[in-house]
Amino acid sequence: MSFKGEYQIANLEQRLPNNEVRCNLSPRNCKMKEGQLGFCGVRGNRDGRLVTYTFGKGVHLTEELIETEAIYHFAPGAKILSLGNIGCNLNCQYCQNWKTSQAKFVEDKDVHSFTPESIIETALRHNIRVLSWTYNDPVVWHEFVIATAKLAKKAGIKNLYKSACFITEEALDELLPHIDIFSVSIKAIDEAYYRKLTTGWLQPVLEATKKIYKAGKHLEVSNLMITDVSDNEQSARNMAGWVLENLGPEIPLHFVRFHPEYRMRDTVRTPIDRLERAQVIAKEMGLQHVYLGNVANTDATSSFCNFCGSKLVHRFGLAAHLESLKKDSSCGNCGKAVHFNALDLQDSLENTETTLPDNELVRHTYEWRGDIISIHVQAKNPTNKEASIYYRQKTMRQNFGKRFRLQPKRAFVSYWPNLMQKKSGWKLLYRIS
Ligand code: SF4
């Protein structure tokens, strides 16, 4: 469907003389003459009123795990329903979703129609208890996010907002009461780089993040380490220092590996050793929970107790398995509090085993030409008996297998991002049901 047809009056409208209008949703504060669109391409001036063209219009829904959103300390392993829209108030040079975030590239086939009720019904039908407002950036979907989040709350569903938070204070005031979890992407801690890389500016992002923290919301911060741009030690120090000074040592910080995309396809992925160095620096400075993102099969994504060092949550790809973490957010080994929320919601993969099975009863083998960038594995046990799933990653360098027990009537979803070094448009969905 086309997103350019129907529209509705938008929030944060400022009417001006001569039928002009200003949008106060994002710090761009676009001033529009009649018929004009704002920078985001999805809000505009119709007959002297500020309108949104995307209420209930977005990309397809996806079931993922909460770790996908750089949220590691809220219900580890919980399923989320990911909701993305179109348009954006930024234009990041490396955007992974540029075909939908930049309105001029959006094709009708990518646009789907939803209502707040249909979103809730889908989540409940799939036993999902967290909605994730994500992908391009939920800021420009403001009215639909709030309308749906209100219904979600009534249905006992949490709302996760993954965003650059390039948003005005008054818009954040409207949003805050309805969101439980914020994953804020601070795309660069240097003002000049922020402008150059995103076309936005840093200060409103920092102010919004502080406000979210003060409001007592569950907050985690991520920072993209771009190769030869922001993957140096000073950048890591500045980022960790800002979190320590303005938020708190308990706030998780994720250093995310850069992946070439959009206008930055000639840049290579961030070297792992630079990410690991950033992690060491931030921990030495006093941050308690520092992770690496877009990096698979490493303990840099697992959670450890700061007091006794025991492993609290083991992460494999984006799957989470509780180890010594207890439901009251304490370490099962030393008993100290370790800053996790909503462990009653977690749907993690308990009873995970790390040995390969002796034999494989059913084997699905997929072969493909070209590189892949991610693999989704989805399995469902529709029976009343416990079942198992085994899967194996076999590359030139490793042959890694894993077995998961599938409880009766339970589903398992795993997502391995950036599995291969090179990029292409391949995704593989592996499903047993
Ligand atoms: S949301 Fe869109 S129209 Fe409103 S100020 Fe931001 S870029 Fe401009």
Short mmCIF file of C-alpha atoms and ligand atoms in Angstrom, two decimals:
data_model
loop_
_atom_site.label_atom_id
_atom_site.label_comp_id
_atom_site.label_asym_id
_atom_site.label_seq_id
_atom_site.Cartn_x
_atom_site.Cartn_y
_atom_site.Cartn_z
CA MET A 1 0.00 0.00 0.00
CA SER A 2 1.08 3.61 -0.50
CA PHE A 3 1.77 5.59 2.63
CA LYS A 4 1.07 8.88 0.91
CA GLY A 5 -2.70 8.68 0.82
CA GLU A 6 -4.55 8.89 4.10
CA TYR A 7 -3.37 11.19 6.86
CA GLN A 8 -4.45 12.44 10.24
CA ILE A 9 -3.80 15.52 12.37
CA ALA A 10 -0.51 15.10 14.23
CA ASN A 11 0.55 15.94 17.77
CA LEU A 12 3.00 18.73 18.55
CA GLU A 13 1.60 21.06 15.96
CA GLN A 14 2.35 24.78 16.01
CA ARG A 15 0.12 26.76 13.67
CA LEU A 16 1.72 29.83 12.11
CA PRO A 17 0.52 32.81 10.02
CA ASN A 18 -0.05 32.34 6.28
CA ASN A 19 -1.23 28.75 6.73
CA GLU A 20 2.25 27.63 7.68
CA VAL A 21 2.87 25.09 10.39
CA ARG A 22 5.77 23.97 12.56
CA CYS A 23 6.38 20.42 13.80
CA ASN A 24 7.74 20.25 17.33
CA LEU A 25 8.24 16.49 17.44
CA SER A 26 11.96 16.44 16.74
CA PRO A 27 14.62 19.11 17.25
CA ARG A 28 14.54 19.96 13.55
CA ASN A 29 11.30 21.86 14.23
CA CYS A 30 10.49 21.85 10.52
CA LYS A 31 8.52 24.86 9.33
CA MET A 32 6.30 23.91 6.40
CA LYS A 33 4.26 25.81 3.87
CA GLU A 34 1.00 24.33 2.67
CA GLY A 35 1.64 21.07 0.80
CA GLN A 36 5.21 20.68 2.02
CA LEU A 37 6.68 17.69 3.86
CA GLY A 38 9.16 17.84 6.71
CA PHE A 39 12.69 16.44 6.64
CA CYS A 40 11.38 12.97 7.61
CA GLY A 41 9.07 12.83 4.59
CA VAL A 42 6.13 11.42 6.57
CA ARG A 43 4.74 14.54 8.29
CA GLY A 44 3.57 17.57 6.42
CA ASN A 45 1.31 20.60 6.07
CA ARG A 46 -2.18 19.89 4.73
CA ASP A 47 -4.49 22.90 4.64
CA GLY A 48 -2.48 24.67 7.32
CA ARG A 49 -2.51 21.70 9.71
CA LEU A 50 0.33 19.42 10.75
CA VAL A 51 -0.47 15.88 9.64
CA THR A 52 1.11 12.45 9.86
CA TYR A 53 0.88 10.15 6.85
CA THR A 54 1.98 7.00 8.67
CA PHE A 55 -0.49 6.36 11.49
CA GLY A 56 -0.92 2.57 11.30
CA LYS A 57 1.46 2.19 8.37
CA GLY A 58 4.70 0.29 8.83
CA VAL A 59 6.90 -2.54 7.65
CA HIS A 60 6.15 -6.20 8.35
CA LEU A 61 6.08 -7.42 11.95
CA THR A 62 8.85 -9.68 13.20
CA GLU A 63 9.18 -11.93 16.23
CA GLU A 64 12.65 -11.59 17.74
CA LEU A 65 14.42 -11.80 21.09
CA ILE A 66 14.86 -8.83 23.38
CA GLU A 67 18.66 -9.03 23.04
CA THR A 68 18.24 -7.93 19.40
CA GLU A 69 17.50 -4.47 20.75
CA ALA A 70 20.63 -4.15 22.89
CA ILE A 71 18.56 -4.84 26.00
CA TYR A 72 20.34 -7.39 28.18
CA HIS A 73 19.06 -6.54 31.67
CA PHE A 74 15.30 -6.75 31.17
CA ALA A 75 13.74 -10.20 30.90
CA PRO A 76 16.71 -11.94 29.22
CA GLY A 77 15.56 -14.17 26.38
CA ALA A 78 12.05 -12.68 26.21
CA LYS A 79 10.29 -12.71 22.88
CA ILE A 80 9.48 -9.33 21.37
CA LEU A 81 7.25 -8.21 18.54
CA SER A 82 9.35 -5.80 16.47
CA LEU A 83 7.49 -2.94 14.83
CA GLY A 84 9.12 -0.64 12.32
CA ASN A 85 7.67 2.24 10.36
CA ILE A 86 8.87 4.40 7.52
CA GLY A 87 10.66 7.73 7.34
CA CYS A 88 13.17 9.11 9.81
CA ASN A 89 14.23 12.42 11.28
CA LEU A 90 17.88 11.40 10.79
CA ASN A 91 19.78 10.23 7.72
CA CYS A 92 22.65 8.14 9.04
CA GLN A 93 25.37 7.40 6.52
CA TYR A 94 25.48 3.71 7.51
CA CYS A 95 21.75 3.10 8.07
CA GLN A 96 20.86 -0.61 7.99
CA ASN A 97 17.23 0.19 7.19
CA TRP A 98 17.74 2.92 4.61
CA LYS A 99 15.23 1.48 2.15
CA THR A 100 12.44 2.22 4.60
CA SER A 101 13.93 4.90 6.85
CA GLN A 102 14.41 7.26 3.95
CA ALA A 103 10.90 7.95 2.68
CA LYS A 104 12.00 8.56 -0.91
CA PHE A 105 13.15 4.92 -1.24
CA VAL A 106 10.03 3.31 0.22
CA GLU A 107 8.17 1.02 -2.16
CA ASP A 108 4.45 0.32 -1.80
CA LYS A 109 5.11 -3.42 -1.38
CA ASP A 110 7.01 -2.72 1.85
CA VAL A 111 4.15 -0.84 3.52
CA HIS A 112 1.60 -2.72 5.62
CA SER A 113 -1.47 -1.50 7.44
CA PHE A 114 -2.09 -2.02 11.18
CA THR A 115 -4.34 -0.81 13.94
CA PRO A 116 -3.39 -0.64 17.61
CA GLU A 117 -5.88 -3.46 18.20
CA SER A 118 -4.37 -5.68 15.49
CA ILE A 119 -0.88 -5.25 16.98
CA ILE A 120 -2.07 -6.30 20.43
CA GLU A 121 -4.00 -9.22 19.02
CA THR A 122 -0.90 -10.44 17.15
CA ALA A 123 1.29 -10.16 20.24
CA LEU A 124 -1.17 -12.04 22.41
CA ARG A 125 -1.72 -14.74 19.81
CA HIS A 126 2.02 -15.41 19.75
CA ASN A 127 2.37 -15.17 23.52
CA ILE A 128 4.65 -12.12 23.21
CA ARG A 129 4.73 -9.76 26.17
CA VAL A 130 6.99 -7.00 24.86
CA LEU A 131 6.35 -4.70 21.88
CA SER A 132 9.52 -3.26 20.43
CA TRP A 133 9.30 0.06 18.56
CA THR A 134 12.40 -0.22 16.41
CA TYR A 135 14.18 -0.37 13.02
CA ASN A 136 14.13 3.06 11.32
CA ASP A 137 13.31 5.18 14.36
CA PRO A 138 10.03 5.24 16.25
CA VAL A 139 10.18 9.00 16.86
CA VAL A 140 8.36 9.77 13.60
CA TRP A 141 5.65 7.18 14.41
CA HIS A 142 4.81 9.11 17.58
CA GLU A 143 1.02 9.08 17.51
CA PHE A 144 0.72 5.40 16.57
CA VAL A 145 3.32 4.38 19.17
CA ILE A 146 1.40 6.13 21.94
CA ALA A 147 -2.03 4.88 20.86
CA THR A 148 -0.78 1.28 20.70
CA ALA A 149 1.35 1.48 23.83
CA LYS A 150 -1.71 2.58 25.82
CA LEU A 151 -3.61 -0.51 24.69
CA ALA A 152 -0.58 -2.71 25.31
CA LYS A 153 -0.37 -1.55 28.89
CA LYS A 154 -3.99 -2.52 29.47
CA ALA A 155 -3.22 -5.97 28.04
CA GLY A 156 -0.22 -6.44 30.34
CA ILE A 157 2.29 -5.99 27.51
CA LYS A 158 5.47 -3.93 27.97
CA ASN A 159 6.75 -1.35 25.50
CA LEU A 160 10.37 -1.13 24.40
CA TYR A 161 11.56 1.97 22.54
CA LYS A 162 14.78 1.56 20.53
CA SER A 163 15.73 4.91 19.24
CA ALA A 164 18.36 7.55 18.65
CA CYS A 165 16.08 9.71 20.80
CA PHE A 166 16.56 12.77 18.61
CA ILE A 167 13.35 14.12 20.08
CA THR A 168 12.13 17.34 21.70
CA GLU A 169 11.50 17.56 25.40
CA GLU A 170 7.78 18.15 24.92
CA ALA A 171 7.47 15.07 22.69
CA LEU A 172 9.36 12.98 25.23
CA ASP A 173 6.97 14.22 27.91
CA GLU A 174 4.09 12.78 25.86
CA LEU A 175 5.92 9.49 25.34
CA LEU A 176 7.45 8.74 28.72
CA PRO A 177 4.32 7.58 30.58
CA HIS A 178 3.74 4.85 28.01
CA ILE A 179 7.19 3.29 27.58
CA ASP A 180 8.78 0.83 30.01
CA ILE A 181 12.16 0.13 28.39
CA PHE A 182 14.45 2.46 26.45
CA SER A 183 17.38 1.33 24.31
CA VAL A 184 19.05 4.60 23.36
CA SER A 185 21.56 4.59 20.54
CA ILE A 186 24.08 7.39 21.04
CA LYS A 187 25.52 7.21 17.58
CA ALA A 188 28.63 9.26 18.35
CA ILE A 189 29.75 11.07 21.48
CA ASP A 190 31.58 13.69 19.44
CA GLU A 191 29.33 16.54 18.25
CA ALA A 192 31.12 17.03 14.93
CA TYR A 193 30.96 13.32 14.07
CA TYR A 194 27.33 13.15 15.16
CA ARG A 195 26.46 15.88 12.66
CA LYS A 196 28.51 14.36 9.89
CA LEU A 197 27.29 10.79 10.36
CA THR A 198 23.61 11.36 11.14
CA THR A 199 22.73 14.93 10.00
CA GLY A 200 21.30 15.43 13.49
CA TRP A 201 22.94 16.96 16.55
CA LEU A 202 24.00 15.45 19.82
CA GLN A 203 22.79 17.69 22.63
CA PRO A 204 19.04 16.88 22.41
CA VAL A 205 19.94 13.17 22.42
CA LEU A 206 21.98 13.52 25.60
CA GLU A 207 19.26 15.61 27.26
CA ALA A 208 16.59 13.05 26.34
CA THR A 209 18.72 10.20 27.70
CA LYS A 210 19.21 12.00 31.02
CA LYS A 211 15.49 12.64 31.26
CA ILE A 212 14.68 8.98 30.61
CA TYR A 213 17.11 7.98 33.34
CA LYS A 214 15.65 10.46 35.82
CA ALA A 215 12.18 9.14 35.04
CA GLY A 216 13.32 5.75 36.38
CA LYS A 217 12.71 3.83 33.17
CA HIS A 218 14.69 0.73 32.31
CA LEU A 219 17.52 2.20 30.24
CA GLU A 220 20.42 0.73 28.29
CA VAL A 221 22.74 2.73 26.05
CA SER A 222 24.52 1.63 22.90
CA ASN A 223 27.29 3.30 20.97
CA LEU A 224 28.29 2.34 17.44
CA MET A 225 32.06 2.04 17.04
CA ILE A 226 32.72 2.91 13.41
CA THR A 227 35.98 1.71 11.96
CA ASP A 228 38.64 4.43 12.04
CA VAL A 229 36.03 7.01 13.06
CA SER A 230 34.84 6.24 16.57
CA ASP A 231 36.52 2.97 17.48
CA ASN A 232 39.46 4.56 19.27
CA GLU A 233 40.25 4.54 22.99
CA GLN A 234 39.44 8.21 23.52
CA SER A 235 35.95 7.77 22.09
CA ALA A 236 35.37 4.80 24.43
CA ARG A 237 36.59 6.89 27.37
CA ASN A 238 34.34 9.80 26.46
CA MET A 239 31.33 7.53 26.07
CA ALA A 240 31.88 5.67 29.34
CA GLY A 241 32.66 8.94 31.13
CA TRP A 242 29.40 10.49 29.97
CA VAL A 243 27.36 7.51 31.16
CA LEU A 244 29.12 7.55 34.55
CA GLU A 245 28.71 11.27 35.04
CA ASN A 246 25.14 11.66 33.82
CA LEU A 247 23.47 8.30 34.36
CA GLY A 248 24.99 5.72 36.66
CA PRO A 249 27.54 2.89 36.82
CA GLU A 250 24.72 0.33 36.76
CA ILE A 251 23.43 1.41 33.32
CA PRO A 252 24.47 -1.19 30.71
CA LEU A 253 26.61 0.18 27.87
CA HIS A 254 26.88 -1.71 24.58
CA PHE A 255 29.74 -1.02 22.17
CA VAL A 256 28.31 -2.10 18.83
CA ARG A 257 30.31 -3.39 15.91
CA PHE A 258 29.92 -1.40 12.71
CA HIS A 259 28.63 -3.14 9.61
CA PRO A 260 29.11 -1.50 6.16
CA GLU A 261 25.81 -0.35 4.66
CA TYR A 262 24.08 2.41 2.66
CA ARG A 263 26.62 5.20 2.00
CA MET A 264 29.43 3.58 3.96
CA ARG A 265 29.84 0.33 2.10
CA ASP A 266 33.53 0.93 1.47
CA THR A 267 34.35 0.83 5.18
CA VAL A 268 35.34 -2.46 6.80
CA ARG A 269 33.75 -3.90 9.95
CA THR A 270 35.14 -2.75 13.27
CA PRO A 271 38.16 -4.86 14.30
CA ILE A 272 37.18 -7.00 17.29
CA ASP A 273 40.28 -6.04 19.28
CA ARG A 274 39.25 -2.37 19.25
CA LEU A 275 35.82 -3.27 20.60
CA GLU A 276 37.38 -5.44 23.29
CA ARG A 277 39.71 -2.60 24.25
CA ALA A 278 36.72 -0.27 24.60
CA GLN A 279 35.04 -2.81 26.88
CA VAL A 280 38.11 -3.05 29.09
CA ILE A 281 38.42 0.76 29.31
CA ALA A 282 34.77 1.29 30.24
CA LYS A 283 34.95 -1.41 32.94
CA GLU A 284 38.17 0.02 34.35
CA MET A 285 36.47 3.42 34.56
CA GLY A 286 33.75 1.94 36.75
CA LEU A 287 30.86 0.88 34.53
CA GLN A 288 29.44 -2.37 35.84
CA HIS A 289 27.85 -3.82 32.72
CA VAL A 290 29.65 -3.32 29.41
CA TYR A 291 28.87 -5.48 26.39
CA LEU A 292 29.84 -5.86 22.76
CA GLY A 293 27.09 -5.88 20.15
CA ASN A 294 26.95 -7.49 16.69
CA VAL A 295 29.58 -9.95 17.87
CA ALA A 296 28.62 -13.60 18.17
CA ASN A 297 29.95 -16.53 20.17
CA THR A 298 31.97 -14.59 22.72
CA ASP A 299 31.73 -14.03 26.45
CA ALA A 300 31.73 -10.30 25.71
CA THR A 301 27.96 -10.65 25.30
CA SER A 302 27.37 -12.65 28.49
CA SER A 303 26.64 -11.14 31.91
CA PHE A 304 28.89 -11.68 34.91
CA CYS A 305 28.52 -10.79 38.56
CA ASN A 306 30.63 -7.74 39.43
CA PHE A 307 31.22 -9.05 42.92
CA CYS A 308 32.17 -12.72 42.55
CA GLY A 309 32.65 -13.07 38.77
CA SER A 310 30.20 -15.93 38.27
CA LYS A 311 28.33 -16.05 34.98
CA LEU A 312 24.80 -14.73 35.41
CA VAL A 313 23.48 -15.06 31.85
CA HIS A 314 25.13 -16.97 29.03
CA ARG A 315 24.44 -15.53 25.59
CA PHE A 316 24.96 -17.39 22.39
CA GLY A 317 24.19 -15.27 19.37
CA LEU A 318 21.14 -13.52 20.68
CA ALA A 319 19.80 -16.43 22.68
CA ALA A 320 20.05 -16.08 26.46
CA HIS A 321 20.35 -18.79 29.07
CA LEU A 322 20.13 -17.94 32.77
CA GLU A 323 22.99 -19.39 34.74
CA SER A 324 23.54 -18.05 38.27
CA LEU A 325 21.06 -15.15 37.94
CA LYS A 326 18.13 -15.58 40.33
CA LYS A 327 14.58 -14.36 39.78
CA ASP A 328 15.00 -11.68 42.46
CA SER A 329 17.87 -10.14 40.43
CA SER A 330 20.56 -11.39 42.73
CA CYS A 331 23.61 -13.49 42.01
CA GLY A 332 22.96 -17.12 42.89
CA ASN A 333 26.56 -17.52 43.95
CA CYS A 334 27.25 -14.52 46.22
CA GLY A 335 23.71 -13.20 46.75
CA LYS A 336 24.47 -9.60 45.77
CA ALA A 337 22.02 -7.46 43.72
CA VAL A 338 23.01 -7.36 40.04
CA HIS A 339 20.57 -4.94 38.34
CA PHE A 340 18.19 -6.98 36.22
CA ASN A 341 14.50 -6.23 35.73
CA ALA A 342 11.37 -8.22 34.94
CA LEU A 343 12.88 -11.64 35.38
CA ASP A 344 9.38 -12.97 35.82
CA LEU A 345 8.84 -12.09 32.16
CA GLN A 346 11.92 -13.80 30.85
CA ASP A 347 11.40 -16.61 28.47
CA SER A 348 14.95 -17.78 28.35
CA LEU A 349 16.23 -21.09 27.21
CA GLU A 350 16.55 -22.99 30.39
CA ASN A 351 18.21 -26.39 30.38
CA THR A 352 20.48 -25.44 27.51
CA GLU A 353 23.19 -27.98 26.85
CA THR A 354 26.38 -27.32 25.01
CA THR A 355 27.21 -30.79 23.73
CA LEU A 356 26.43 -32.05 20.27
CA PRO A 357 23.94 -34.88 20.09
CA ASP A 358 25.15 -38.34 19.23
CA ASN A 359 22.83 -38.53 16.31
CA GLU A 360 20.52 -36.17 14.54
CA LEU A 361 17.03 -37.41 13.93
CA VAL A 362 16.02 -34.81 11.40
CA ARG A 363 18.45 -32.88 9.31
CA HIS A 364 17.70 -29.82 7.24
CA THR A 365 20.63 -28.64 5.20
CA TYR A 366 20.58 -25.37 3.35
CA GLU A 367 23.13 -24.50 0.75
CA TRP A 368 23.43 -21.15 -0.91
CA ARG A 369 25.69 -19.18 -3.16
CA GLY A 370 27.04 -15.89 -1.95
CA ASP A 371 27.43 -14.54 1.54
CA ILE A 372 24.82 -14.23 4.24
CA ILE A 373 24.62 -11.62 6.97
CA SER A 374 22.32 -13.29 9.45
CA ILE A 375 20.52 -16.50 10.26
CA HIS A 376 17.22 -16.84 12.05
CA VAL A 377 16.46 -20.21 13.58
CA GLN A 378 12.90 -20.75 14.70
CA ALA A 379 11.53 -23.95 16.16
CA LYS A 380 8.26 -24.79 17.83
CA ASN A 381 7.23 -27.80 19.83
CA PRO A 382 3.47 -28.13 19.36
CA THR A 383 3.24 -31.39 21.32
CA ASN A 384 2.62 -32.05 25.01
CA LYS A 385 6.02 -33.74 25.41
CA GLU A 386 9.49 -32.29 25.75
CA ALA A 387 11.43 -32.21 22.47
CA SER A 388 14.88 -31.16 21.37
CA ILE A 389 16.39 -29.11 18.61
CA TYR A 390 19.99 -29.32 17.49
CA TYR A 391 21.71 -26.95 15.18
CA ARG A 392 25.20 -26.57 13.93
CA GLN A 393 27.15 -23.70 12.50
CA LYS A 394 29.85 -24.97 10.18
CA THR A 395 32.29 -22.52 8.65
CA MET A 396 35.85 -22.66 7.39
CA ARG A 397 37.08 -21.95 10.88
CA GLN A 398 34.69 -23.62 13.23
CA ASN A 399 32.15 -26.33 13.64
CA PHE A 400 29.94 -25.34 16.54
CA GLY A 401 26.89 -27.20 17.67
CA LYS A 402 24.25 -26.72 20.29
CA ARG A 403 21.28 -28.58 21.67
CA PHE A 404 18.21 -26.93 23.17
CA ARG A 405 15.40 -28.59 24.99
CA LEU A 406 12.03 -27.43 23.83
CA GLN A 407 9.41 -27.55 26.54
CA PRO A 408 5.88 -28.63 25.53
CA LYS A 409 4.01 -25.92 23.62
CA ARG A 410 7.04 -23.64 23.64
CA ALA A 411 8.83 -21.88 20.81
CA PHE A 412 12.48 -21.09 20.38
CA VAL A 413 13.89 -18.31 18.27
CA SER A 414 17.54 -17.60 17.68
CA TYR A 415 19.07 -14.85 15.61
CA TRP A 416 22.71 -14.72 14.66
CA PRO A 417 23.50 -11.34 13.17
CA ASN A 418 26.38 -10.72 10.85
CA LEU A 419 27.38 -14.32 10.72
CA MET A 420 29.67 -13.85 7.77
CA GLN A 421 32.22 -11.18 7.17
CA LYS A 422 30.80 -9.90 3.92
CA LYS A 423 27.40 -8.48 3.32
CA SER A 424 24.59 -9.50 1.06
CA GLY A 425 20.83 -9.52 1.27
CA TRP A 426 20.48 -13.15 2.37
CA LYS A 427 18.55 -14.26 5.37
CA LEU A 428 17.77 -17.86 6.18
CA LEU A 429 14.75 -18.83 8.20
CA TYR A 430 14.96 -22.34 9.59
CA ARG A 431 11.74 -23.60 11.06
CA ILE A 432 10.49 -26.80 12.61
CA SER A 433 6.90 -26.87 13.76
S1 SF4 B 1 9.39 14.78 12.91
FE1 SF4 B 1 9.71 15.19 10.74
S2 SF4 B 1 8.49 17.02 10.30
FE2 SF4 B 1 8.68 16.88 12.52
S3 SF4 B 1 10.44 18.17 13.01
FE3 SF4 B 1 11.22 16.09 12.79
S4 SF4 B 1 11.84 15.87 10.66
FE4 SF4 B 1 10.57 17.71 10.81
#
